[in-house]
Amino acid sequence: MNNTDSSAAPKLGPLSKLIFASRWLQLPLYLGLIVAQCVYVFLFLKELTHLVVDANTLTEQLIMLLVLGLIDVVMISNLLVMVIVGGYETFVSRLNLQGHPDQPEWLSHVNASVLKVKLAMAIIGISSIHLLKTFIAIGDLGAPGSKFTEAGVMWQTIIHTIFILSAIGIAWTDKLMAQSVSVSKKH
């Protein structure tokens, strides 16, 4: 009787083991991002406290800017979660969340390509919030002591446009690669 188990992991040589185990060097990086996430939670609570405590004295424009700042912190925090969870699952080790009621929907089909597109979209969202905050606060453009200049606003808009074009390029490349894989599977 043959006792070989077809599901057993293949035997790796010492160099292969070392190279494969090197993925665990990313663990401190993901743990560091969790610390950064804690800092963003602190920043969110600080800004929320400022909004609530000073609500009576703030103008509508300042309230809007504070709320956009809160949204910005949440979007950056979401980006961190995508990188931490998706990156760990994709590049380090499985989290074995299948069937867990809190498993993020997107995690079931995450891979490096999906993660790139999701990250690009999150960066565009964050950039959009920053650009909107600039457009709202731009009222004193050109005035002495203004924190905004025409050149600064122009560059911020150009950089945002480049983020959008980059995301389109990434998505288009991924689409072409998926079509290529699909065609090669048919042959």
PDB file of N, CA, C and O in Angstrom, residues 55-101:
ATOM      1  N   ALA A  55     -17.572  73.474  18.141  1.00  0.00           N
ATOM      2  CA  ALA A  55     -18.627  73.572  17.122  1.00  0.00           C
ATOM      3  C   ALA A  55     -19.354  74.913  17.150  1.00  0.00           C
ATOM      4  O   ALA A  55     -19.735  75.437  16.097  1.00  0.00           O
ATOM      5  N   ASN A  56     -19.562  75.484  18.319  1.00  0.00           N
ATOM      6  CA  ASN A  56     -20.283  76.763  18.429  1.00  0.00           C
ATOM      7  C   ASN A  56     -19.498  77.941  17.876  1.00  0.00           C
ATOM      8  O   ASN A  56     -20.090  78.942  17.474  1.00  0.00           O
ATOM      9  N   THR A  57     -18.192  77.839  17.870  1.00  0.00           N
ATOM     10  CA  THR A  57     -17.378  78.981  17.447  1.00  0.00           C
ATOM     11  C   THR A  57     -16.817  78.831  16.039  1.00  0.00           C
ATOM     12  O   THR A  57     -16.225  79.774  15.511  1.00  0.00           O
ATOM     13  N   LEU A  58     -16.981  77.694  15.431  1.00  0.00           N
ATOM     14  CA  LEU A  58     -16.422  77.443  14.095  1.00  0.00           C
ATOM     15  C   LEU A  58     -17.371  77.929  13.005  1.00  0.00           C
ATOM     16  O   LEU A  58     -18.588  77.810  13.137  1.00  0.00           O
ATOM     17  N   THR A  59     -16.791  78.423  11.927  1.00  0.00           N
ATOM     18  CA  THR A  59     -17.602  78.786  10.759  1.00  0.00           C
ATOM     19  C   THR A  59     -17.970  77.517  10.000  1.00  0.00           C
ATOM     20  O   THR A  59     -17.364  76.464  10.197  1.00  0.00           O
ATOM     21  N   GLU A  60     -18.940  77.643   9.109  1.00  0.00           N
ATOM     22  CA  GLU A  60     -19.344  76.487   8.299  1.00  0.00           C
ATOM     23  C   GLU A  60     -18.165  75.965   7.486  1.00  0.00           C
ATOM     24  O   GLU A  60     -17.980  74.760   7.354  1.00  0.00           O
ATOM     25  N   GLN A  61     -17.361  76.884   6.956  1.00  0.00           N
ATOM     26  CA  GLN A  61     -16.206  76.483   6.158  1.00  0.00           C
ATOM     27  C   GLN A  61     -15.199  75.699   7.005  1.00  0.00           C
ATOM     28  O   GLN A  61     -14.684  74.674   6.567  1.00  0.00           O
ATOM     29  N   LEU A  62     -14.933  76.146   8.225  1.00  0.00           N
ATOM     30  CA  LEU A  62     -13.997  75.437   9.098  1.00  0.00           C
ATOM     31  C   LEU A  62     -14.545  74.077   9.506  1.00  0.00           C
ATOM     32  O   LEU A  62     -13.797  73.098   9.589  1.00  0.00           O
ATOM     33  N   ILE A  63     -15.862  73.998   9.753  1.00  0.00           N
ATOM     34  CA  ILE A  63     -16.469  72.703  10.076  1.00  0.00           C
ATOM     35  C   ILE A  63     -16.311  71.747   8.899  1.00  0.00           C
ATOM     36  O   ILE A  63     -15.942  70.582   9.069  1.00  0.00           O
ATOM     37  N   MET A  64     -16.572  72.260   7.696  1.00  0.00           N
ATOM     38  CA  MET A  64     -16.433  71.434   6.495  1.00  0.00           C
ATOM     39  C   MET A  64     -14.986  70.945   6.349  1.00  0.00           C
ATOM     40  O   MET A  64     -14.750  69.773   6.035  1.00  0.00           O
ATOM     41  N   LEU A  65     -14.028  71.817   6.593  1.00  0.00           N
ATOM     42  CA  LEU A  65     -12.619  71.426   6.494  1.00  0.00           C
ATOM     43  C   LEU A  65     -12.250  70.381   7.544  1.00  0.00           C
ATOM     44  O   LEU A  65     -11.523  69.428   7.247  1.00  0.00           O
ATOM     45  N   LEU A  66     -12.773  70.540   8.758  1.00  0.00           N
ATOM     46  CA  LEU A  66     -12.510  69.546   9.797  1.00  0.00           C
ATOM     47  C   LEU A  66     -13.140  68.196   9.446  1.00  0.00           C
ATOM     48  O   LEU A  66     -12.518  67.147   9.635  1.00  0.00           O
ATOM     49  N   VAL A  67     -14.365  68.224   8.934  1.00  0.00           N
ATOM     50  CA  VAL A  67     -15.028  66.968   8.540  1.00  0.00           C
ATOM     51  C   VAL A  67     -14.264  66.308   7.392  1.00  0.00           C
ATOM     52  O   VAL A  67     -14.054  65.087   7.392  1.00  0.00           O
ATOM     53  N   LEU A  68     -13.817  67.103   6.425  1.00  0.00           N
ATOM     54  CA  LEU A  68     -13.004  66.539   5.333  1.00  0.00           C
ATOM     55  C   LEU A  68     -11.698  65.959   5.876  1.00  0.00           C
ATOM     56  O   LEU A  68     -11.224  64.928   5.392  1.00  0.00           O
ATOM     57  N   GLY A  69     -11.145  66.607   6.901  1.00  0.00           N
ATOM     58  CA  GLY A  69      -9.951  66.058   7.548  1.00  0.00           C
ATOM     59  C   GLY A  69     -10.233  64.718   8.198  1.00  0.00           C
ATOM     60  O   GLY A  69      -9.421  63.794   8.119  1.00  0.00           O
ATOM     61  N   LEU A  70     -11.414  64.595   8.835  1.00  0.00           N
ATOM     62  CA  LEU A  70     -11.800  63.306   9.427  1.00  0.00           C
ATOM     63  C   LEU A  70     -11.963  62.238   8.356  1.00  0.00           C
ATOM     64  O   LEU A  70     -11.518  61.095   8.525  1.00  0.00           O
ATOM     65  N   ILE A  71     -12.607  62.602   7.248  1.00  0.00           N
ATOM     66  CA  ILE A  71     -12.778  61.660   6.138  1.00  0.00           C
ATOM     67  C   ILE A  71     -11.420  61.245   5.587  1.00  0.00           C
ATOM     68  O   ILE A  71     -11.183  60.065   5.290  1.00  0.00           O
ATOM     69  N   ASP A  72     -10.517  62.194   5.490  1.00  0.00           N
ATOM     70  CA  ASP A  72      -9.165  61.920   5.007  1.00  0.00           C
ATOM     71  C   ASP A  72      -8.472  60.901   5.911  1.00  0.00           C
ATOM     72  O   ASP A  72      -7.867  59.935   5.427  1.00  0.00           O
ATOM     73  N   VAL A  73      -8.580  61.086   7.228  1.00  0.00           N
ATOM     74  CA  VAL A  73      -7.966  60.153   8.174  1.00  0.00           C
ATOM     75  C   VAL A  73      -8.580  58.762   8.015  1.00  0.00           C
ATOM     76  O   VAL A  73      -7.868  57.754   8.016  1.00  0.00           O
ATOM     77  N   VAL A  74      -9.900  58.698   7.849  1.00  0.00           N
ATOM     78  CA  VAL A  74     -10.566  57.400   7.672  1.00  0.00           C
ATOM     79  C   VAL A  74     -10.092  56.728   6.380  1.00  0.00           C
ATOM     80  O   VAL A  74      -9.816  55.518   6.362  1.00  0.00           O
ATOM     81  N   MET A  75      -9.970  57.506   5.298  1.00  0.00           N
ATOM     82  CA  MET A  75      -9.542  56.916   4.023  1.00  0.00           C
ATOM     83  C   MET A  75      -8.097  56.419   4.106  1.00  0.00           C
ATOM     84  O   MET A  75      -7.767  55.349   3.576  1.00  0.00           O
ATOM     85  N   ILE A  76      -7.242  57.159   4.790  1.00  0.00           N
ATOM     86  CA  ILE A  76      -5.864  56.699   4.964  1.00  0.00           C
ATOM     87  C   ILE A  76      -5.850  55.445   5.834  1.00  0.00           C
ATOM     88  O   ILE A  76      -5.117  54.494   5.561  1.00  0.00           O
ATOM     89  N   SER A  77      -6.697  55.421   6.842  1.00  0.00           N
ATOM     90  CA  SER A  77      -6.802  54.251   7.701  1.00  0.00           C
ATOM     91  C   SER A  77      -7.293  53.037   6.910  1.00  0.00           C
ATOM     92  O   SER A  77      -6.788  51.924   7.078  1.00  0.00           O
ATOM     93  N   ASN A  78      -8.271  53.254   6.027  1.00  0.00           N
ATOM     94  CA  ASN A  78      -8.741  52.161   5.163  1.00  0.00           C
ATOM     95  C   ASN A  78      -7.607  51.663   4.270  1.00  0.00           C
ATOM     96  O   ASN A  78      -7.468  50.460   4.040  1.00  0.00           O
ATOM     97  N   LEU A  79      -6.819  52.588   3.748  1.00  0.00           N
ATOM     98  CA  LEU A  79      -5.662  52.220   2.931  1.00  0.00           C
ATOM     99  C   LEU A  79      -4.688  51.362   3.743  1.00  0.00           C
ATOM    100  O   LEU A  79      -4.188  50.344   3.257  1.00  0.00           O
ATOM    101  N   LEU A  80      -4.455  51.760   4.984  1.00  0.00           N
ATOM    102  CA  LEU A  80      -3.570  50.970   5.842  1.00  0.00           C
ATOM    103  C   LEU A  80      -4.121  49.555   6.051  1.00  0.00           C
ATOM    104  O   LEU A  80      -3.367  48.579   5.987  1.00  0.00           O
ATOM    105  N   VAL A  81      -5.430  49.445   6.280  1.00  0.00           N
ATOM    106  CA  VAL A  81      -6.028  48.117   6.471  1.00  0.00           C
ATOM    107  C   VAL A  81      -5.847  47.267   5.218  1.00  0.00           C
ATOM    108  O   VAL A  81      -5.485  46.084   5.307  1.00  0.00           O
ATOM    109  N   MET A  82      -6.078  47.872   4.047  1.00  0.00           N
ATOM    110  CA  MET A  82      -5.895  47.114   2.800  1.00  0.00           C
ATOM    111  C   MET A  82      -4.461  46.629   2.655  1.00  0.00           C
ATOM    112  O   MET A  82      -4.221  45.482   2.272  1.00  0.00           O
ATOM    113  N   VAL A  83      -3.504  47.485   2.964  1.00  0.00           N
ATOM    114  CA  VAL A  83      -2.099  47.097   2.829  1.00  0.00           C
ATOM    115  C   VAL A  83      -1.730  46.046   3.876  1.00  0.00           C
ATOM    116  O   VAL A  83      -1.086  45.045   3.557  1.00  0.00           O
ATOM    117  N   ILE A  84      -2.161  46.255   5.117  1.00  0.00           N
ATOM    118  CA  ILE A  84      -1.811  45.317   6.183  1.00  0.00           C
ATOM    119  C   ILE A  84      -2.424  43.943   5.916  1.00  0.00           C
ATOM    120  O   ILE A  84      -1.727  42.928   5.853  1.00  0.00           O
ATOM    121  N   VAL A  85      -3.739  43.899   5.757  1.00  0.00           N
ATOM    122  CA  VAL A  85      -4.427  42.613   5.616  1.00  0.00           C
ATOM    123  C   VAL A  85      -4.150  41.993   4.245  1.00  0.00           C
ATOM    124  O   VAL A  85      -3.753  40.829   4.148  1.00  0.00           O
ATOM    125  N   GLY A  86      -4.352  42.789   3.189  1.00  0.00           N
ATOM    126  CA  GLY A  86      -4.147  42.249   1.843  1.00  0.00           C
ATOM    127  C   GLY A  86      -2.700  41.902   1.561  1.00  0.00           C
ATOM    128  O   GLY A  86      -2.400  40.869   0.964  1.00  0.00           O
ATOM    129  N   GLY A  87      -1.785  42.758   2.003  1.00  0.00           N
ATOM    130  CA  GLY A  87      -0.366  42.492   1.779  1.00  0.00           C
ATOM    131  C   GLY A  87       0.112  41.284   2.552  1.00  0.00           C
ATOM    132  O   GLY A  87       0.829  40.431   2.028  1.00  0.00           O
ATOM    133  N   TYR A  88      -0.280  41.179   3.804  1.00  0.00           N
ATOM    134  CA  TYR A  88       0.101  40.025   4.616  1.00  0.00           C
ATOM    135  C   TYR A  88      -0.432  38.741   3.990  1.00  0.00           C
ATOM    136  O   TYR A  88       0.295  37.769   3.820  1.00  0.00           O
ATOM    137  N   GLU A  89      -1.720  38.764   3.621  1.00  0.00           N
ATOM    138  CA  GLU A  89      -2.352  37.578   3.024  1.00  0.00           C
ATOM    139  C   GLU A  89      -1.700  37.215   1.687  1.00  0.00           C
ATOM    140  O   GLU A  89      -1.529  36.044   1.374  1.00  0.00           O
ATOM    141  N   THR A  90      -1.334  38.218   0.898  1.00  0.00           N
ATOM    142  CA  THR A  90      -0.781  37.968  -0.423  1.00  0.00           C
ATOM    143  C   THR A  90       0.694  37.578  -0.382  1.00  0.00           C
ATOM    144  O   THR A  90       1.115  36.676  -1.102  1.00  0.00           O
ATOM    145  N   PHE A  91       1.466  38.234   0.477  1.00  0.00           N
ATOM    146  CA  PHE A  91       2.918  38.079   0.398  1.00  0.00           C
ATOM    147  C   PHE A  91       3.558  37.318   1.554  1.00  0.00           C
ATOM    148  O   PHE A  91       4.708  36.884   1.441  1.00  0.00           O
ATOM    149  N   VAL A  92       2.855  37.157   2.685  1.00  0.00           N
ATOM    150  CA  VAL A  92       3.492  36.511   3.831  1.00  0.00           C
ATOM    151  C   VAL A  92       2.839  35.165   4.138  1.00  0.00           C
ATOM    152  O   VAL A  92       3.456  34.120   3.985  1.00  0.00           O
ATOM    153  N   SER A  93       1.585  35.181   4.594  1.00  0.00           N
ATOM    154  CA  SER A  93       0.945  33.937   5.009  1.00  0.00           C
ATOM    155  C   SER A  93      -0.567  34.108   4.996  1.00  0.00           C
ATOM    156  O   SER A  93      -1.074  35.218   5.135  1.00  0.00           O
ATOM    157  N   ARG A  94      -1.267  33.024   4.860  1.00  0.00           N
ATOM    158  CA  ARG A  94      -2.723  33.070   4.881  1.00  0.00           C
ATOM    159  C   ARG A  94      -3.213  33.400   6.285  1.00  0.00           C
ATOM    160  O   ARG A  94      -2.645  32.977   7.279  1.00  0.00           O
ATOM    161  N   LEU A  95      -4.310  34.154   6.338  1.00  0.00           N
ATOM    162  CA  LEU A  95      -4.929  34.493   7.617  1.00  0.00           C
ATOM    163  C   LEU A  95      -5.996  33.475   8.009  1.00  0.00           C
ATOM    164  O   LEU A  95      -6.474  33.487   9.137  1.00  0.00           O
ATOM    165  N   ASN A  96      -6.398  32.609   7.076  1.00  0.00           N
ATOM    166  CA  ASN A  96      -7.415  31.576   7.319  1.00  0.00           C
ATOM    167  C   ASN A  96      -8.701  32.158   7.881  1.00  0.00           C
ATOM    168  O   ASN A  96      -9.214  31.717   8.906  1.00  0.00           O
ATOM    169  N   LEU A  97      -9.233  33.156   7.184  1.00  0.00           N
ATOM    170  CA  LEU A  97     -10.463  33.821   7.611  1.00  0.00           C
ATOM    171  C   LEU A  97     -11.708  33.265   6.907  1.00  0.00           C
ATOM    172  O   LEU A  97     -12.802  33.777   7.137  1.00  0.00           O
ATOM    173  N   GLN A  98     -11.555  32.252   6.064  1.00  0.00           N
ATOM    174  CA  GLN A  98     -12.696  31.716   5.338  1.00  0.00           C
ATOM    175  C   GLN A  98     -13.795  31.324   6.321  1.00  0.00           C
ATOM    176  O   GLN A  98     -13.558  30.613   7.288  1.00  0.00           O
ATOM    177  N   GLY A  99     -14.998  31.835   6.059  1.00  0.00           N
ATOM    178  CA  GLY A  99     -16.143  31.525   6.905  1.00  0.00           C
ATOM    179  C   GLY A  99     -16.268  32.438   8.115  1.00  0.00           C
ATOM    180  O   GLY A  99     -17.273  32.394   8.817  1.00  0.00           O
ATOM    181  N   HIS A 100     -15.262  33.265   8.383  1.00  0.00           N
ATOM    182  CA  HIS A 100     -15.352  34.193   9.517  1.00  0.00           C
ATOM    183  C   HIS A 100     -16.354  35.286   9.166  1.00  0.00           C
ATOM    184  O   HIS A 100     -16.306  35.848   8.073  1.00  0.00           O
ATOM    185  N   PRO A 101     -17.286  35.612  10.066  1.00  0.00           N
ATOM    186  CA  PRO A 101     -18.326  36.596   9.726  1.00  0.00           C
ATOM    187  C   PRO A 101     -17.782  38.000   9.447  1.00  0.00           C
ATOM    188  O   PRO A 101     -18.444  38.785   8.773  1.00  0.00           O
TER     189      PRO A 101
END
